[in-house]
Short mmCIF file of C-alpha atoms in Angstrom, two decimals:
data_model
loop_
_atom_site.label_atom_id
_atom_site.label_comp_id
_atom_site.label_asym_id
_atom_site.label_seq_id
_atom_site.Cartn_x
_atom_site.Cartn_y
_atom_site.Cartn_z
CA UNK A 1 116.55 -59.59 -66.91
CA UNK A 2 120.20 -59.13 -67.71
CA UNK A 3 122.41 -61.35 -65.54
CA UNK A 4 125.79 -59.83 -64.67
CA UNK A 5 128.65 -61.98 -63.47
CA UNK A 6 128.44 -62.43 -59.70
CA UNK A 7 132.16 -61.92 -59.25
CA UNK A 8 132.17 -58.34 -60.49
CA UNK A 9 131.30 -55.33 -58.42
CA UNK A 10 129.32 -53.91 -61.32
CA UNK A 11 126.10 -55.06 -59.66
CA UNK A 12 126.96 -53.15 -56.48
CA UNK A 13 128.31 -49.95 -58.07
CA UNK A 14 126.34 -47.16 -56.35
CA UNK A 15 123.85 -45.15 -58.35
CA UNK A 16 124.65 -41.48 -58.76
CA UNK A 17 122.16 -38.64 -58.36
CA UNK A 18 121.94 -38.43 -62.17
CA UNK A 19 121.12 -42.18 -62.38
CA UNK A 20 118.32 -41.78 -59.86
CA UNK A 21 116.87 -38.73 -61.63
CA UNK A 22 117.03 -40.52 -65.02
CA UNK A 23 115.15 -43.53 -63.63
CA UNK A 24 112.48 -41.30 -62.09
CA UNK A 25 112.16 -39.33 -65.33
CA UNK A 26 111.59 -42.56 -67.29
CA UNK A 27 109.02 -43.87 -64.81
CA UNK A 28 107.19 -40.53 -64.52
CA UNK A 29 106.93 -40.14 -68.30
CA UNK A 30 105.99 -43.77 -69.01
CA UNK A 31 103.49 -44.40 -66.19
CA UNK A 32 100.46 -42.37 -65.13
CA UNK A 33 100.45 -40.95 -61.62
CA UNK A 34 99.14 -38.20 -59.40
CA UNK A 35 100.53 -34.74 -59.88
CA UNK A 36 102.52 -33.98 -56.72
CA UNK A 37 101.66 -30.90 -54.71
CA UNK A 38 105.31 -30.16 -53.98
CA UNK A 39 107.77 -31.46 -56.58
CA UNK A 40 110.82 -30.86 -54.35
CA UNK A 41 109.24 -32.82 -51.52
CA UNK A 42 108.48 -35.73 -53.86
CA UNK A 43 112.05 -35.75 -55.23
CA UNK A 44 113.38 -35.64 -51.67
CA UNK A 45 111.23 -38.65 -50.74
CA UNK A 46 112.58 -40.61 -53.73
CA UNK A 47 116.15 -39.58 -52.85
CA UNK A 48 115.70 -40.95 -49.33
CA UNK A 49 114.10 -44.15 -50.62
CA UNK A 50 116.83 -44.71 -53.21
CA UNK A 51 119.70 -43.96 -50.84
CA UNK A 52 122.48 -46.54 -51.25
CA UNK A 53 120.96 -48.47 -54.16
CA UNK A 54 123.14 -49.75 -56.97
CA UNK A 55 123.07 -48.45 -60.50
CA UNK A 56 122.38 -51.92 -61.92
CA UNK A 57 119.60 -52.63 -59.40
CA UNK A 58 117.91 -49.32 -60.17
CA UNK A 59 118.06 -49.93 -63.91
CA UNK A 60 116.70 -53.47 -63.59
CA UNK A 61 113.92 -52.39 -61.22
CA UNK A 62 112.91 -49.64 -63.65
CA UNK A 63 112.88 -52.16 -66.45
CA UNK A 64 110.82 -54.72 -64.50
CA UNK A 65 108.29 -52.06 -63.41
CA UNK A 66 107.85 -50.99 -67.02
CA UNK A 67 107.32 -54.67 -67.88
CA UNK A 68 104.53 -54.90 -65.28
CA UNK A 69 106.11 -56.41 -62.18
CA UNK A 70 103.94 -54.33 -59.85
CA UNK A 71 100.29 -55.13 -59.21
CA UNK A 72 99.28 -51.77 -60.73
CA UNK A 73 100.30 -49.72 -63.74
CA UNK A 74 100.87 -46.39 -62.00
CA UNK A 75 104.02 -44.55 -60.96
CA UNK A 76 105.43 -46.46 -57.97
CA UNK A 77 105.68 -44.73 -54.64
CA UNK A 78 109.17 -44.33 -53.13
CA UNK A 79 108.80 -47.42 -50.87
CA UNK A 80 107.46 -49.51 -53.77
CA UNK A 81 110.40 -48.59 -55.95
CA UNK A 82 112.84 -49.41 -53.14
CA UNK A 83 111.14 -52.78 -52.48
CA UNK A 84 111.40 -53.65 -56.16
CA UNK A 85 115.12 -52.82 -56.20
CA UNK A 86 115.68 -54.86 -53.04
CA UNK A 87 113.75 -57.80 -54.53
CA UNK A 88 115.94 -57.75 -57.64
CA UNK A 89 119.14 -57.48 -55.60
CA UNK A 90 118.36 -60.39 -53.20
CA UNK A 91 120.24 -63.10 -55.17
CA UNK A 92 123.30 -60.89 -55.61
CA UNK A 93 123.38 -59.75 -51.99
CA UNK A 94 123.05 -63.38 -50.87
CA UNK A 95 125.84 -64.48 -53.22
CA UNK A 96 128.11 -61.75 -51.86
CA UNK A 97 127.23 -62.79 -48.29
CA UNK A 98 127.99 -66.44 -49.08
CA UNK A 99 131.34 -65.49 -50.64
CA UNK A 100 132.29 -63.47 -47.57
CA UNK A 101 131.22 -66.28 -45.25
CA UNK A 102 133.19 -68.83 -47.25
CA UNK A 103 136.25 -66.59 -47.23
CA UNK A 104 135.93 -66.19 -43.47
CA UNK A 105 135.22 -69.87 -42.82
CA UNK A 106 137.97 -71.29 -45.00
CA UNK A 107 140.69 -68.88 -43.98
CA UNK A 108 143.55 -70.62 -42.24
CA UNK A 109 145.30 -69.04 -39.28
CA UNK A 110 148.57 -69.55 -41.14
CA UNK A 111 147.35 -67.27 -43.94
CA UNK A 112 147.67 -64.24 -41.70
CA UNK A 113 151.04 -65.25 -40.22
CA UNK A 114 154.13 -63.76 -41.74
CA UNK A 115 156.34 -66.00 -43.80
CA UNK A 116 160.12 -66.22 -43.59
CA UNK A 117 161.65 -62.81 -43.52
CA UNK A 118 163.72 -61.73 -46.50
CA UNK A 119 167.41 -61.45 -45.82
CA UNK A 120 168.36 -57.91 -44.84
CA UNK A 121 171.05 -56.17 -46.80
CA UNK A 122 173.82 -53.94 -45.62
CA UNK A 123 174.26 -54.20 -41.85
CA UNK A 124 176.32 -57.36 -41.06
CA UNK A 125 174.82 -57.61 -37.55
CA UNK A 126 171.30 -57.59 -38.97
CA UNK A 127 172.26 -60.23 -41.54
CA UNK A 128 173.77 -62.44 -38.80
CA UNK A 129 170.64 -62.06 -36.65
CA UNK A 130 168.47 -62.94 -39.63
CA UNK A 131 170.52 -66.07 -40.39
CA UNK A 132 170.33 -67.15 -36.74
CA UNK A 133 166.55 -66.67 -36.66
CA UNK A 134 166.11 -68.47 -39.98
CA UNK A 135 168.24 -71.42 -38.85
CA UNK A 136 166.23 -71.65 -35.61
CA UNK A 137 162.98 -71.71 -37.65
CA UNK A 138 164.37 -74.47 -39.89
CA UNK A 139 165.49 -76.50 -36.87
CA UNK A 140 162.08 -76.12 -35.22
CA UNK A 141 160.35 -77.23 -38.42
CA UNK A 142 162.67 -80.26 -38.74
CA UNK A 143 162.00 -81.29 -35.13
CA UNK A 144 158.27 -80.89 -35.66
CA UNK A 145 158.28 -83.02 -38.81
CA UNK A 146 160.41 -85.82 -37.31
CA UNK A 147 158.53 -85.94 -34.01
CA UNK A 148 155.11 -86.35 -35.62
CA UNK A 149 153.49 -89.51 -34.33
CA UNK A 150 152.89 -91.97 -37.17
CA UNK A 151 151.25 -95.32 -36.73
CA UNK A 152 153.77 -97.67 -38.34
CA UNK A 153 151.15 -100.39 -38.82
CA UNK A 154 149.33 -98.17 -41.27
CA UNK A 155 152.44 -97.71 -43.36
CA UNK A 156 154.13 -101.08 -42.98
CA UNK A 157 153.97 -101.74 -46.71
CA UNK A 158 155.01 -98.23 -47.75
CA UNK A 159 157.93 -99.38 -49.91
CA UNK A 160 155.81 -101.97 -51.68
CA UNK A 161 153.08 -99.41 -52.36
CA UNK A 162 155.57 -96.95 -53.81
CA UNK A 163 156.65 -99.51 -56.43
CA UNK A 164 153.13 -100.58 -57.46
CA UNK A 165 151.83 -99.74 -60.91
CA UNK A 166 148.43 -98.11 -61.35
CA UNK A 167 147.06 -101.43 -62.64
CA UNK A 168 148.22 -103.15 -59.44
CA UNK A 169 146.55 -100.48 -57.31
CA UNK A 170 143.26 -100.89 -59.18
CA UNK A 171 143.31 -104.68 -58.94
CA UNK A 172 144.09 -104.49 -55.18
CA UNK A 173 141.17 -102.11 -54.71
CA UNK A 174 138.78 -104.36 -56.65
CA UNK A 175 139.87 -107.44 -54.72
CA UNK A 176 139.31 -105.62 -51.40
CA UNK A 177 135.84 -104.58 -52.57
CA UNK A 178 135.04 -108.16 -53.62
CA UNK A 179 136.18 -109.46 -50.22
CA UNK A 180 134.15 -106.82 -48.41
CA UNK A 181 131.00 -107.61 -50.38
CA UNK A 182 131.42 -111.38 -50.04
CA UNK A 183 131.95 -110.98 -46.27
CA UNK A 184 128.80 -108.86 -46.00
CA UNK A 185 126.86 -111.41 -48.08
CA UNK A 186 128.11 -114.24 -45.88
CA UNK A 187 126.98 -112.42 -42.73
CA UNK A 188 123.56 -111.78 -44.26
CA UNK A 189 123.19 -115.45 -45.23
CA UNK A 190 124.31 -116.54 -41.76
CA UNK A 191 121.67 -114.30 -40.15
CA UNK A 192 119.01 -115.72 -42.46
CA UNK A 193 120.00 -119.32 -41.56
CA UNK A 194 119.82 -118.54 -37.85
CA UNK A 195 116.24 -117.36 -38.10
#
């Protein structure tokens, strides 16, 4: 089965009436089936069953039916054809659902808020109001950044850390790991001696 890229909408492009008729013509000519009593009624039933399917899903379902995906080798009924299309589309529908859920879940409230307004041109009063509003926003941001509570004990060696080389950082990390493991080993040995 041909695998389209999941990011494109090609998989979900709706099938036209001509696409549906072409698929039915291929299936009817390739597979044996009963001769319908009323051809218009049969075509109407297929139209209802294939309502809203994608062009790609219809083509792939037709292909898989011709390759023997159904339990029989006869012309599929309208519900059978629709079930086959839905079965083929499951991974793509799920991928689209996951993408939408991820977009909803990982959207920040700030993404929908407006950013700083562009400076208006022309009217001096509007420009002055804009500058006043922009300065107030800058002042509020400065107050917010300076008033953030920071635990100074966590950053007591900030200046020393800024001047460390990468080799120093790696050796500090390794020495901390060695201390941690030796402490854990000592506690394990102490427990064993107590028993």
